[in-house]
mmCIF file of C-alpha atoms and ligand atoms in Angstrom:
data_model
loop_
_atom_site.group_PDB
_atom_site.id
_atom_site.type_symbol
_atom_site.label_atom_id
_atom_site.label_comp_id
_atom_site.label_asym_id
_atom_site.label_seq_id
_atom_site.Cartn_x
_atom_site.Cartn_y
_atom_site.Cartn_z
ATOM 1 C CA MET Y 15 -0.231 0.297 -0.295
ATOM 2 C CA SER Y 16 1.470 2.794 -0.959
ATOM 3 C CA THR Y 17 1.429 6.713 1.304
ATOM 4 C CA THR Y 18 -0.621 8.439 0.286
ATOM 5 C CA VAL Y 19 -3.335 5.670 -0.148
ATOM 6 C CA ALA Y 20 -2.513 5.015 3.681
ATOM 7 C CA THR Y 21 -2.906 8.058 4.681
ATOM 8 C CA GLU Y 22 -6.107 8.820 3.297
ATOM 9 C CA ALA Y 23 -7.156 5.139 4.703
ATOM 10 C CA ALA Y 24 -6.622 7.073 8.341
ATOM 11 C CA SER Y 25 -9.576 10.071 7.288
ATOM 12 C CA ARG Y 26 -12.351 9.072 8.059
ATOM 13 C CA ILE Y 27 -15.525 9.667 5.732
ATOM 14 C CA PRO Y 28 -18.399 11.433 7.555
ATOM 15 C CA VAL Y 29 -21.448 10.515 5.446
ATOM 16 C CA MET Y 30 -22.897 14.054 6.048
ATOM 17 C CA VAL Y 31 -21.470 17.067 6.825
ATOM 18 C CA PRO Y 32 -23.026 20.851 8.267
ATOM 19 C CA TRP Y 33 -21.224 23.408 5.508
ATOM 20 C CA LEU Y 34 -21.314 26.041 8.288
ATOM 21 C CA GLY Y 35 -18.105 28.106 8.290
ATOM 22 C CA GLU Y 36 -17.120 32.243 9.830
ATOM 23 C CA GLU Y 37 -19.744 33.614 8.108
ATOM 24 C CA GLU Y 38 -22.645 32.237 10.887
ATOM 25 C CA ALA Y 39 -20.514 32.527 12.978
ATOM 26 C CA ALA Y 40 -20.411 35.834 13.231
ATOM 27 C CA ALA Y 41 -24.256 36.496 11.976
ATOM 28 C CA ALA Y 42 -24.452 34.763 14.986
ATOM 29 C CA ALA Y 43 -22.195 36.848 17.428
ATOM 30 C CA GLU Y 44 -23.886 39.548 15.463
ATOM 31 C CA ALA Y 45 -26.836 38.511 16.824
ATOM 32 C CA VAL Y 46 -25.923 38.129 20.371
ATOM 33 C CA ARG Y 47 -24.121 41.098 20.326
ATOM 34 C CA SER Y 48 -27.134 43.124 19.424
ATOM 35 C CA GLY Y 49 -29.117 41.686 22.568
ATOM 36 C CA TRP Y 50 -32.012 40.660 20.947
ATOM 37 C CA VAL Y 51 -31.135 37.002 20.958
ATOM 38 C CA ALA Y 52 -35.208 35.762 21.082
ATOM 39 C CA GLN Y 53 -37.812 35.315 18.514
ATOM 40 C CA GLY Y 54 -37.274 38.939 16.520
ATOM 41 C CA PRO Y 55 -36.374 40.872 13.871
ATOM 42 C CA ARG Y 56 -34.128 38.091 13.103
ATOM 43 C CA VAL Y 57 -36.843 35.154 13.192
ATOM 44 C CA ALA Y 58 -39.224 37.780 11.153
ATOM 45 C CA GLU Y 59 -36.518 37.894 8.110
ATOM 46 C CA PHE Y 60 -36.159 34.680 8.302
ATOM 47 C CA GLU Y 61 -39.509 33.660 7.987
ATOM 48 C CA ARG Y 62 -39.909 36.451 4.891
ATOM 49 C CA ALA Y 63 -36.820 35.003 2.792
ATOM 50 C CA PHE Y 64 -36.983 31.270 3.124
ATOM 51 C CA ALA Y 65 -41.499 31.388 2.708
ATOM 52 C CA ALA Y 66 -39.919 33.312 -0.576
ATOM 53 C CA GLU Y 67 -36.922 30.165 -1.994
ATOM 54 C CA VAL Y 68 -39.883 26.949 -1.555
ATOM 55 C CA GLY Y 69 -42.611 29.684 -3.087
ATOM 56 C CA ALA Y 70 -44.945 30.345 0.266
ATOM 57 C CA ALA Y 71 -46.893 33.181 1.006
ATOM 58 C CA HIS Y 72 -46.278 32.709 4.794
ATOM 59 C CA GLY Y 73 -43.193 31.388 7.538
ATOM 60 C CA VAL Y 74 -43.771 30.561 10.742
ATOM 61 C CA ALA Y 75 -39.967 29.284 12.705
ATOM 62 C CA VAL Y 76 -40.840 26.857 15.145
ATOM 63 C CA SER Y 77 -38.005 24.924 17.073
ATOM 64 C CA SER Y 78 -38.102 22.076 15.291
ATOM 65 C CA GLY Y 79 -39.186 19.951 11.619
ATOM 66 C CA THR Y 80 -40.819 18.265 14.668
ATOM 67 C CA ALA Y 81 -42.268 20.919 15.955
ATOM 68 C CA ALA Y 82 -43.616 21.955 12.641
ATOM 69 C CA LEU Y 83 -45.212 18.937 11.797
ATOM 70 C CA HIS Y 84 -47.713 19.274 15.256
ATOM 71 C CA LEU Y 85 -48.275 22.688 14.449
ATOM 72 C CA GLY Y 86 -49.424 21.746 11.224
ATOM 73 C CA LEU Y 87 -51.897 19.537 12.205
ATOM 74 C CA VAL Y 88 -52.909 21.288 14.736
ATOM 75 C CA ALA Y 89 -53.499 23.582 12.794
ATOM 76 C CA LEU Y 90 -55.188 21.941 9.979
ATOM 77 C CA GLY Y 91 -57.511 21.055 12.958
ATOM 78 C CA ILE Y 92 -56.999 17.331 13.743
ATOM 79 C CA GLY Y 93 -57.649 15.428 16.856
ATOM 80 C CA ALA Y 94 -58.983 12.789 18.527
ATOM 81 C CA ALA Y 95 -59.824 10.161 17.022
ATOM 82 C CA ASP Y 96 -58.639 10.835 13.434
ATOM 83 C CA GLU Y 97 -56.722 8.825 11.840
ATOM 84 C CA VAL Y 98 -53.027 10.155 9.946
ATOM 85 C CA VAL Y 99 -52.064 8.408 7.207
ATOM 86 C CA VAL Y 100 -48.366 8.409 7.305
ATOM 87 C CA PRO Y 101 -45.976 6.048 5.789
ATOM 88 C CA SER Y 102 -44.043 4.238 7.395
ATOM 89 C CA LEU Y 103 -40.857 4.822 5.904
ATOM 90 C CA SER Y 104 -39.517 7.972 7.736
ATOM 91 C CA PHE Y 105 -38.008 9.677 10.828
ATOM 92 C CA ILE Y 106 -40.176 7.997 13.326
ATOM 93 C CA ALA Y 107 -41.373 13.012 14.386
ATOM 94 C CA THR Y 108 -43.177 11.731 11.460
ATOM 95 C CA ALA Y 109 -45.583 9.269 13.147
ATOM 96 C CA ASN Y 110 -44.674 10.826 16.054
ATOM 97 C CA ALA Y 111 -47.070 14.517 14.973
ATOM 98 C CA ALA Y 112 -50.068 12.681 15.149
ATOM 99 C CA ARG Y 113 -50.123 10.957 18.233
ATOM 100 C CA TYR Y 114 -48.428 14.549 19.905
ATOM 101 C CA VAL Y 115 -52.659 15.738 18.352
ATOM 102 C CA GLY Y 116 -54.392 12.221 20.309
ATOM 103 C CA ALA Y 117 -54.872 10.741 17.059
ATOM 104 C CA THR Y 118 -54.014 7.535 15.525
ATOM 105 C CA PRO Y 119 -51.023 6.561 12.702
ATOM 106 C CA VAL Y 120 -51.902 4.155 10.235
ATOM 107 C CA PHE Y 121 -49.205 3.140 8.019
ATOM 108 C CA ALA Y 122 -48.962 3.399 5.015
ATOM 109 C CA ASP Y 123 -46.125 1.209 2.520
ATOM 110 C CA VAL Y 124 -44.400 3.573 -0.515
ATOM 111 C CA GLU Y 125 -43.066 2.890 -3.942
ATOM 112 C CA PRO Y 126 -39.639 1.145 -3.682
ATOM 113 C CA ALA Y 127 -38.090 3.661 -6.921
ATOM 114 C CA THR Y 128 -38.098 6.441 -4.470
ATOM 115 C CA GLY Y 129 -38.862 5.484 -0.719
ATOM 116 C CA ASN Y 130 -42.748 7.987 -1.663
ATOM 117 C CA LEU Y 131 -46.246 7.655 -0.507
ATOM 118 C CA THR Y 132 -48.727 6.717 -3.366
ATOM 119 C CA PRO Y 133 -51.823 7.226 -4.652
ATOM 120 C CA ALA Y 134 -52.430 3.556 -4.804
ATOM 121 C CA THR Y 135 -50.432 2.614 -0.722
ATOM 122 C CA ILE Y 136 -52.246 6.156 0.688
ATOM 123 C CA GLU Y 137 -55.876 4.474 -0.559
ATOM 124 C CA ALA Y 138 -54.768 0.970 0.804
ATOM 125 C CA ALA Y 139 -54.532 3.018 4.065
ATOM 126 C CA LEU Y 140 -58.273 4.078 4.242
ATOM 127 C CA THR Y 141 -61.050 3.898 6.637
ATOM 128 C CA SER Y 142 -63.931 5.884 6.749
ATOM 129 C CA GLN Y 143 -61.765 7.937 9.928
ATOM 130 C CA THR Y 144 -59.391 9.011 7.999
ATOM 131 C CA ARG Y 145 -58.738 13.367 7.851
ATOM 132 C CA ALA Y 146 -55.041 13.253 7.108
ATOM 133 C CA VAL Y 147 -51.688 12.291 4.878
ATOM 134 C CA ILE Y 148 -48.375 13.310 5.920
ATOM 135 C CA LEU Y 149 -46.704 13.482 3.096
ATOM 136 C CA VAL Y 150 -42.875 13.350 3.494
ATOM 137 C CA HIS Y 151 -40.309 13.964 0.525
ATOM 138 C CA GLN Y 152 -38.240 11.396 2.129
ATOM 139 C CA GLY Y 153 -34.691 12.271 1.893
ATOM 140 C CA GLY Y 154 -35.675 14.949 -0.522
ATOM 141 C CA VAL Y 155 -36.592 13.604 -3.257
ATOM 142 C CA PRO Y 156 -40.311 15.345 -4.553
ATOM 143 C CA ALA Y 157 -43.424 13.265 -3.696
ATOM 144 C CA ASP Y 158 -45.781 12.911 -6.670
ATOM 145 C CA LEU Y 159 -47.282 15.818 -5.491
ATOM 146 C CA ASP Y 160 -50.182 15.866 -8.048
ATOM 147 C CA ALA Y 161 -51.569 12.945 -7.917
ATOM 148 C CA ILE Y 162 -51.761 12.620 -4.455
ATOM 149 C CA ARG Y 163 -53.265 16.385 -4.388
ATOM 150 C CA ALA Y 164 -56.612 15.003 -5.997
ATOM 151 C CA LEU Y 165 -57.109 12.249 -4.263
ATOM 152 C CA CYS Y 166 -56.531 13.748 -1.001
ATOM 153 C CA GLU Y 167 -58.921 16.047 -2.408
ATOM 154 C CA GLU Y 168 -62.055 13.834 -4.076
ATOM 155 C CA HIS Y 169 -61.299 12.392 -0.553
ATOM 156 C CA GLY Y 170 -61.999 15.534 1.560
ATOM 157 C CA LEU Y 171 -58.477 14.579 3.519
ATOM 158 C CA ALA Y 172 -56.145 17.363 4.568
ATOM 159 C CA LEU Y 173 -53.005 17.206 3.419
ATOM 160 C CA LEU Y 174 -49.190 17.822 5.531
ATOM 161 C CA GLU Y 175 -45.829 18.008 3.604
ATOM 162 C CA ASP Y 176 -42.738 16.304 5.530
ATOM 163 C CA ALA Y 177 -41.006 18.562 3.524
ATOM 164 C CA ALA Y 178 -38.057 18.437 6.659
ATOM 165 C CA CYS Y 179 -36.169 17.305 4.211
ATOM 166 C CA ALA Y 180 -36.929 19.001 1.229
ATOM 167 C CA ALA Y 181 -35.582 22.262 0.820
ATOM 168 C CA GLY Y 182 -34.218 22.216 -2.314
ATOM 169 C CA ALA Y 183 -35.725 19.996 -4.142
ATOM 170 C CA ARG Y 184 -37.649 20.438 -6.991
ATOM 171 C CA TYR Y 185 -41.722 18.983 -8.284
ATOM 172 C CA ARG Y 186 -42.303 20.235 -12.146
ATOM 173 C CA GLY Y 187 -40.126 22.025 -12.572
ATOM 174 C CA GLN Y 188 -41.324 24.235 -8.835
ATOM 175 C CA PRO Y 189 -39.814 24.200 -5.343
ATOM 176 C CA VAL Y 190 -41.011 21.766 -3.419
ATOM 177 C CA GLY Y 191 -43.689 24.094 -0.989
ATOM 178 C CA VAL Y 192 -45.231 26.017 -3.936
ATOM 179 C CA GLY Y 193 -49.516 24.573 -3.517
ATOM 180 C CA ALA Y 194 -49.068 23.113 -0.070
ATOM 181 C CA GLN Y 195 -51.388 23.104 2.060
ATOM 182 C CA VAL Y 196 -49.217 23.503 4.796
ATOM 183 C CA ALA Y 197 -45.791 22.061 4.549
ATOM 184 C CA ALA Y 198 -43.355 22.015 8.197
ATOM 185 C CA TRP Y 199 -39.134 21.839 7.296
ATOM 186 C CA SER Y 200 -36.081 20.842 9.815
ATOM 187 C CA PHE Y 201 -32.821 22.307 10.486
ATOM 188 C CA HIS Y 202 -30.812 20.367 12.515
ATOM 189 C CA PRO Y 203 -27.707 19.713 10.845
ATOM 190 C CA ARG Y 204 -28.771 16.319 9.533
ATOM 191 C CA LYS Y 205 -30.297 18.310 6.261
ATOM 192 C CA LEU Y 206 -29.714 20.876 3.902
ATOM 193 C CA LEU Y 207 -30.583 24.313 6.329
ATOM 194 C CA THR Y 208 -29.403 23.490 9.131
ATOM 195 C CA THR Y 209 -30.359 26.085 12.685
ATOM 196 C CA GLY Y 210 -28.419 24.161 15.298
ATOM 197 C CA GLU Y 211 -32.339 22.970 15.694
ATOM 198 C CA GLY Y 212 -35.239 24.574 14.010
ATOM 199 C CA GLY Y 213 -37.694 24.595 12.195
ATOM 200 C CA MET Y 214 -41.059 26.785 9.714
ATOM 201 C CA VAL Y 215 -44.268 26.347 8.947
ATOM 202 C CA THR Y 216 -45.062 27.470 5.463
ATOM 203 C CA THR Y 217 -48.649 27.818 4.174
ATOM 204 C CA ASP Y 218 -50.955 30.535 1.719
ATOM 205 C CA ASP Y 219 -52.914 30.614 4.247
ATOM 206 C CA ALA Y 220 -52.667 33.526 6.133
ATOM 207 C CA GLU Y 221 -55.166 32.952 8.405
ATOM 208 C CA ARG Y 222 -53.698 29.715 8.960
ATOM 209 C CA ALA Y 223 -50.999 31.645 9.290
ATOM 210 C CA ALA Y 224 -51.538 32.960 11.468
ATOM 211 C CA ARG Y 225 -52.842 30.655 14.395
ATOM 212 C CA ILE Y 226 -49.139 28.929 14.162
ATOM 213 C CA ARG Y 227 -47.947 31.688 14.699
ATOM 214 C CA ARG Y 228 -50.073 32.139 17.852
ATOM 215 C CA LEU Y 229 -49.250 28.311 19.184
ATOM 216 C CA ARG Y 230 -45.698 28.933 18.182
ATOM 217 C CA GLU Y 231 -46.071 30.921 21.822
ATOM 218 C CA HIS Y 232 -48.773 29.471 24.358
ATOM 219 C CA GLY Y 233 -51.100 30.671 22.101
ATOM 220 C CA MET Y 234 -51.006 34.672 22.612
ATOM 221 C CA ASN Y 235 -52.537 37.674 20.933
ATOM 222 C CA VAL Y 236 -49.362 39.501 20.661
ATOM 223 C CA SER Y 237 -46.106 38.143 20.375
ATOM 224 C CA ALA Y 238 -43.192 38.499 22.380
ATOM 225 C CA ALA Y 239 -41.574 41.085 19.993
ATOM 226 C CA ASP Y 240 -44.083 42.650 19.093
ATOM 227 C CA ARG Y 241 -44.716 43.968 23.232
ATOM 228 C CA HIS Y 242 -41.365 45.402 23.870
ATOM 229 C CA ALA Y 243 -41.861 47.021 20.464
ATOM 230 C CA SER Y 244 -44.964 48.894 20.866
ATOM 231 C CA ALA Y 245 -44.646 52.119 22.710
ATOM 232 C CA LYS Y 246 -47.529 51.791 24.210
ATOM 233 C CA PRO Y 247 -47.982 48.969 27.850
ATOM 234 C CA VAL Y 248 -49.873 46.739 25.328
ATOM 235 C CA LEU Y 249 -52.094 43.527 27.702
ATOM 236 C CA GLU Y 250 -51.759 40.423 25.506
ATOM 237 C CA ALA Y 251 -54.894 37.726 25.762
ATOM 238 C CA TYR Y 252 -53.859 33.837 26.319
ATOM 239 C CA LEU Y 253 -56.098 32.703 23.120
ATOM 240 C CA GLU Y 254 -56.052 28.961 23.109
ATOM 241 C CA THR Y 255 -52.913 26.645 23.890
ATOM 242 C CA GLY Y 256 -50.847 26.919 23.024
ATOM 243 C CA PHE Y 257 -47.222 25.944 23.657
ATOM 244 C CA ASN Y 258 -42.320 27.431 23.481
ATOM 245 C CA TYR Y 259 -42.056 26.534 19.996
ATOM 246 C CA ARG Y 260 -39.938 29.474 18.795
ATOM 247 C CA MET Y 261 -37.138 29.723 16.913
ATOM 248 C CA THR Y 262 -33.891 32.312 18.357
ATOM 249 C CA ASP Y 263 -32.855 35.724 16.015
ATOM 250 C CA ILE Y 264 -29.535 33.407 16.793
ATOM 251 C CA GLN Y 265 -30.339 30.790 15.085
ATOM 252 C CA ALA Y 266 -31.949 32.185 12.484
ATOM 253 C CA ALA Y 267 -29.241 34.828 11.369
ATOM 254 C CA VAL Y 268 -27.443 31.365 11.388
ATOM 255 C CA GLY Y 269 -30.503 29.971 9.121
ATOM 256 C CA LEU Y 270 -30.171 33.573 6.764
ATOM 257 C CA VAL Y 271 -26.675 32.882 5.815
ATOM 258 C CA GLN Y 272 -27.253 28.940 5.113
ATOM 259 C CA LEU Y 273 -30.804 29.999 2.932
ATOM 260 C CA ARG Y 274 -27.831 32.019 0.356
ATOM 261 C CA LYS Y 275 -25.962 28.921 0.531
ATOM 262 C CA LEU Y 276 -28.600 26.525 -0.545
ATOM 263 C CA ALA Y 277 -28.394 27.253 -4.256
ATOM 264 C CA ALA Y 278 -25.196 26.420 -4.083
ATOM 265 C CA THR Y 279 -25.478 23.039 -1.348
ATOM 266 C CA VAL Y 280 -28.314 21.376 -4.214
ATOM 267 C CA ALA Y 281 -26.417 21.635 -7.189
ATOM 268 C CA GLU Y 282 -22.753 19.936 -5.131
ATOM 269 C CA ARG Y 283 -24.898 17.292 -3.963
ATOM 270 C CA ARG Y 284 -26.072 16.714 -6.896
ATOM 271 C CA GLU Y 285 -22.960 17.058 -8.795
ATOM 272 C CA LEU Y 286 -20.906 14.644 -6.252
ATOM 273 C CA ALA Y 287 -24.750 12.231 -6.597
ATOM 274 C CA SER Y 288 -24.176 12.148 -11.252
ATOM 275 C CA ARG Y 289 -20.857 11.003 -10.613
ATOM 276 C CA TYR Y 290 -22.028 8.103 -7.562
ATOM 277 C CA GLN Y 291 -24.451 6.935 -10.148
ATOM 278 C CA ARG Y 292 -22.597 6.840 -13.491
ATOM 279 C CA GLU Y 293 -19.757 5.217 -10.837
ATOM 280 C CA LEU Y 294 -22.651 2.639 -9.622
ATOM 281 C CA ALA Y 295 -24.377 2.286 -12.755
ATOM 282 C CA GLY Y 296 -22.688 -1.068 -13.285
ATOM 283 C CA ILE Y 297 -22.309 -2.912 -10.588
ATOM 284 C CA PRO Y 298 -24.646 -6.108 -10.594
ATOM 285 C CA GLY Y 299 -27.728 -5.946 -7.557
ATOM 286 C CA LEU Y 300 -27.278 -2.809 -6.578
ATOM 287 C CA THR Y 301 -29.313 0.184 -7.933
ATOM 288 C CA ALA Y 302 -28.902 4.916 -6.867
ATOM 289 C CA ILE Y 303 -31.639 7.263 -5.951
ATOM 290 C CA SER Y 304 -32.198 9.300 -9.000
ATOM 291 C CA ASP Y 305 -34.748 11.873 -9.699
ATOM 292 C CA PRO Y 306 -38.331 10.919 -9.968
ATOM 293 C CA GLY Y 307 -39.917 11.773 -13.489
ATOM 294 C CA TYR Y 308 -41.649 14.259 -12.434
ATOM 295 C CA GLY Y 309 -38.864 15.908 -10.224
ATOM 296 C CA GLU Y 310 -35.120 16.095 -8.867
ATOM 297 C CA THR Y 311 -34.172 15.306 -5.428
ATOM 298 C CA ASN Y 312 -32.070 17.704 -3.709
ATOM 299 C CA TYR Y 313 -29.808 14.448 -2.515
ATOM 300 C CA GLN Y 314 -30.509 15.120 0.848
ATOM 301 C CA SER Y 315 -29.627 11.436 1.516
ATOM 302 C CA PHE Y 316 -28.109 9.689 -1.674
ATOM 303 C CA TRP Y 317 -28.981 6.361 -1.074
ATOM 304 C CA VAL Y 318 -28.874 2.470 -2.628
ATOM 305 C CA ARG Y 319 -30.848 -0.852 -2.622
ATOM 306 C CA LEU Y 320 -29.153 -3.706 -2.692
ATOM 307 C CA ASP Y 321 -31.387 -6.660 -4.290
ATOM 308 C CA ASP Y 322 -31.038 -10.657 -4.095
ATOM 309 C CA THR Y 323 -28.130 -11.456 -6.352
ATOM 310 C CA PHE Y 324 -25.804 -8.551 -5.022
ATOM 311 C CA PRO Y 325 -23.168 -10.679 -3.029
ATOM 312 C CA VAL Y 326 -23.430 -9.695 0.528
ATOM 313 C CA ASP Y 327 -26.461 -8.361 2.016
ATOM 314 C CA ARG Y 328 -27.113 -4.633 3.554
ATOM 315 C CA ASP Y 329 -25.699 -5.074 7.207
ATOM 316 C CA GLU Y 330 -22.334 -6.596 6.240
ATOM 317 C CA LEU Y 331 -21.717 -3.353 4.111
ATOM 318 C CA LEU Y 332 -21.904 -1.507 6.234
ATOM 319 C CA LEU Y 333 -19.617 -3.710 8.152
ATOM 320 C CA ARG Y 334 -16.484 -3.065 4.858
ATOM 321 C CA LEU Y 335 -17.291 0.657 4.183
ATOM 322 C CA SER Y 336 -16.934 1.087 8.447
ATOM 323 C CA GLU Y 337 -13.460 -0.388 7.819
ATOM 324 C CA ALA Y 338 -12.624 1.349 5.673
ATOM 325 C CA GLY Y 339 -13.224 4.218 7.300
ATOM 326 C CA ILE Y 340 -16.571 4.895 5.633
ATOM 327 C CA SER Y 341 -19.424 6.450 8.063
ATOM 328 C CA ALA Y 342 -22.674 4.924 6.133
ATOM 329 C CA ARG Y 343 -25.941 4.243 7.288
ATOM 330 C CA ARG Y 344 -29.102 2.030 6.679
ATOM 331 C CA GLY Y 345 -31.977 3.391 4.727
ATOM 332 C CA ILE Y 346 -34.698 4.807 5.964
ATOM 333 C CA MET Y 347 -35.356 3.542 9.497
ATOM 334 C CA ALA Y 348 -39.737 1.824 9.345
ATOM 335 C CA ALA Y 349 -41.866 3.238 12.623
ATOM 336 C CA HIS Y 350 -44.048 0.423 12.169
ATOM 337 C CA LEU Y 351 -41.137 -2.307 13.530
ATOM 338 C CA GLU Y 352 -40.405 -0.428 16.418
ATOM 339 C CA PRO Y 353 -41.384 -0.959 20.173
ATOM 340 C CA ALA Y 354 -42.826 2.653 20.060
ATOM 341 C CA TYR Y 355 -45.484 1.345 17.845
ATOM 342 C CA ALA Y 356 -46.028 -1.837 18.386
ATOM 343 C CA ASP Y 357 -49.506 -1.772 19.467
ATOM 344 C CA VAL Y 358 -50.588 -0.230 16.055
ATOM 345 C CA SER Y 359 -51.889 -3.922 13.947
ATOM 346 C CA THR Y 360 -50.494 -2.817 10.578
ATOM 347 C CA PRO Y 361 -51.027 -4.903 7.465
ATOM 348 C CA SER Y 362 -47.930 -5.791 5.913
ATOM 349 C CA LEU Y 363 -45.321 -2.998 3.747
ATOM 350 C CA PRO Y 364 -43.210 -5.559 1.765
ATOM 351 C CA ALA Y 365 -41.862 -2.594 0.075
ATOM 352 C CA THR Y 366 -41.124 -0.547 3.008
ATOM 353 C CA GLU Y 367 -40.195 -3.830 5.066
ATOM 354 C CA ALA Y 368 -37.564 -4.301 1.738
ATOM 355 C CA LEU Y 369 -36.520 -0.625 1.702
ATOM 356 C CA SER Y 370 -35.728 -0.762 5.832
ATOM 357 C CA LEU Y 371 -33.420 -4.060 5.736
ATOM 358 C CA ASP Y 372 -31.519 -3.680 2.146
ATOM 359 C CA SER Y 373 -30.869 0.216 1.099
ATOM 360 C CA LEU Y 374 -27.729 2.706 2.918
ATOM 361 C CA ILE Y 375 -27.187 5.993 3.053
ATOM 362 C CA LEU Y 376 -24.004 6.826 1.188
ATOM 363 C CA PRO Y 377 -22.115 9.863 2.683
ATOM 364 C CA VAL Y 378 -22.587 12.746 0.544
ATOM 365 C CA PHE Y 379 -21.276 15.770 1.806
ATOM 366 C CA HIS Y 380 -19.397 20.236 0.949
ATOM 367 C CA GLY Y 381 -16.081 19.586 0.359
ATOM 368 C CA MET Y 382 -16.053 15.981 0.038
ATOM 369 C CA THR Y 383 -13.499 14.784 -3.115
ATOM 370 C CA GLU Y 384 -13.211 12.473 -6.475
ATOM 371 C CA ALA Y 385 -10.622 10.325 -4.266
ATOM 372 C CA GLN Y 386 -13.038 10.256 -1.073
ATOM 373 C CA GLN Y 387 -15.771 9.496 -4.005
ATOM 374 C CA ASP Y 388 -14.063 6.643 -5.160
ATOM 375 C CA ARG Y 389 -12.914 4.929 -2.086
ATOM 376 C CA VAL Y 390 -16.902 4.699 -1.486
ATOM 377 C CA VAL Y 391 -16.890 3.174 -5.143
ATOM 378 C CA ALA Y 392 -14.189 0.845 -4.326
ATOM 379 C CA VAL Y 393 -16.187 -0.899 -1.526
ATOM 380 C CA LEU Y 394 -19.005 -0.772 -3.299
ATOM 381 C CA LYS Y 395 -17.657 -2.734 -6.278
ATOM 382 C CA ALA Y 396 -14.023 -4.966 -4.006
ATOM 383 C CA ALA Y 397 -18.394 -7.072 -2.869
ATOM 384 C CA VAL Y 398 -19.823 -8.255 -6.151
ATOM 385 C CA HIS Y 399 -15.660 -8.474 -7.872
ATOM 386 C CA GLY Y 400 -13.478 -9.346 -4.575
HETATM 387 C C1 LIG S 11 -35.966 15.403 10.272
HETATM 388 C C2 LIG S 11 -36.963 14.825 10.322
HETATM 389 C C3 LIG S 11 -37.484 14.876 11.256
HETATM 390 C C4 LIG S 11 -37.720 15.789 12.173
HETATM 391 O O1 LIG S 11 -37.217 17.222 11.777
HETATM 392 P P1 LIG S 11 -36.259 17.359 13.889
HETATM 393 O O2 LIG S 11 -35.964 18.682 13.265
HETATM 394 O O3 LIG S 11 -35.903 17.060 13.383
HETATM 395 O O4 LIG S 11 -38.157 17.554 14.213
HETATM 396 C C5 LIG S 11 -39.712 15.205 10.122
HETATM 397 N N1 LIG S 11 -39.581 14.466 8.765
HETATM 398 C C6 LIG S 11 -38.659 13.752 8.383
HETATM 399 C C7 LIG S 11 -38.754 12.609 7.562
HETATM 400 C C8 LIG S 11 -37.604 15.011 8.992
HETATM 401 O O5 LIG S 11 -36.252 13.761 8.050
#
């Protein structure tokens, strides 16, 4: 082994690193020096800028993507006795959100090619109690919105888009977010735009946005920021039971910088993904995620599937990657197989169960080099060619 290879092998390749730099550090410091650190002018500015970026009329910043899902369901009027169709193949927060409002999550299967719900898989989960669907754009792969919006309209169902992973993804030439009744976004460091922790709800409906704004701040009819800004004393009223789901101005300052980098982030990830797709194309038994015909993924997650003809199973491949100094991850989890949902009777979900066992997420991050990508590809090829 040559010394360069030995040095490279020694440096571990991460699965994802947030793209943060001096600009974010300076923006956070500036917010601290301003003396205003809680929800204030920077949150308001971040909300306007983010909503404009994803093509929504209103944005309400919150403390996490999970909080955004929760408030989204409240604002759609979902509650006890309601059933909410959710994909099992998602981060657990998607299903948990239904339980937060007292509703029952009903797990639906996904299509293997995208990992997303389809009209057919949703239809199979509908009952007379179904009131809403949470549609996940899983890993940043846009779901087929037109078909699913039409189905929800036909059955009178609310549609909450879990766009936690989907900032910068596109559907039929427009950003994911355009036309959403309500969409929930996450700014966790595992996503493409981060504020440390954080989230956003977007919607075109002004009344719904106003209610979400109230609910994130204890149900108050006037925000703390507006009360402070007012020359006269303002007496607030609490209109309903709300939550403290506020984002801080420090986070929003970072988010504003991150938002300006979003297009470049997505472009870089799409470059890396297309290089993986070219390099992996010849490997038998392995299929890489790619754009669906109707849209463009942001490649928040670049995943591959192994079929029965691939000589080693997914867990063995993860081990071999790890031994080569590469951090990969199992594919998306299946919530219905977790102990927290053991009490929900779920029919078998063949595509979900298969994907949760035979898919894995490969490293893609800002600044990833061709040499690093080649190391990942080499491990996959060696599994087949020995
Ligand atoms: C990350 C994620 C969430 C939760 O977002 P947080 O900001 O971590 O609360 C919800 N749904 C999906 C699909 C996610 O990937």
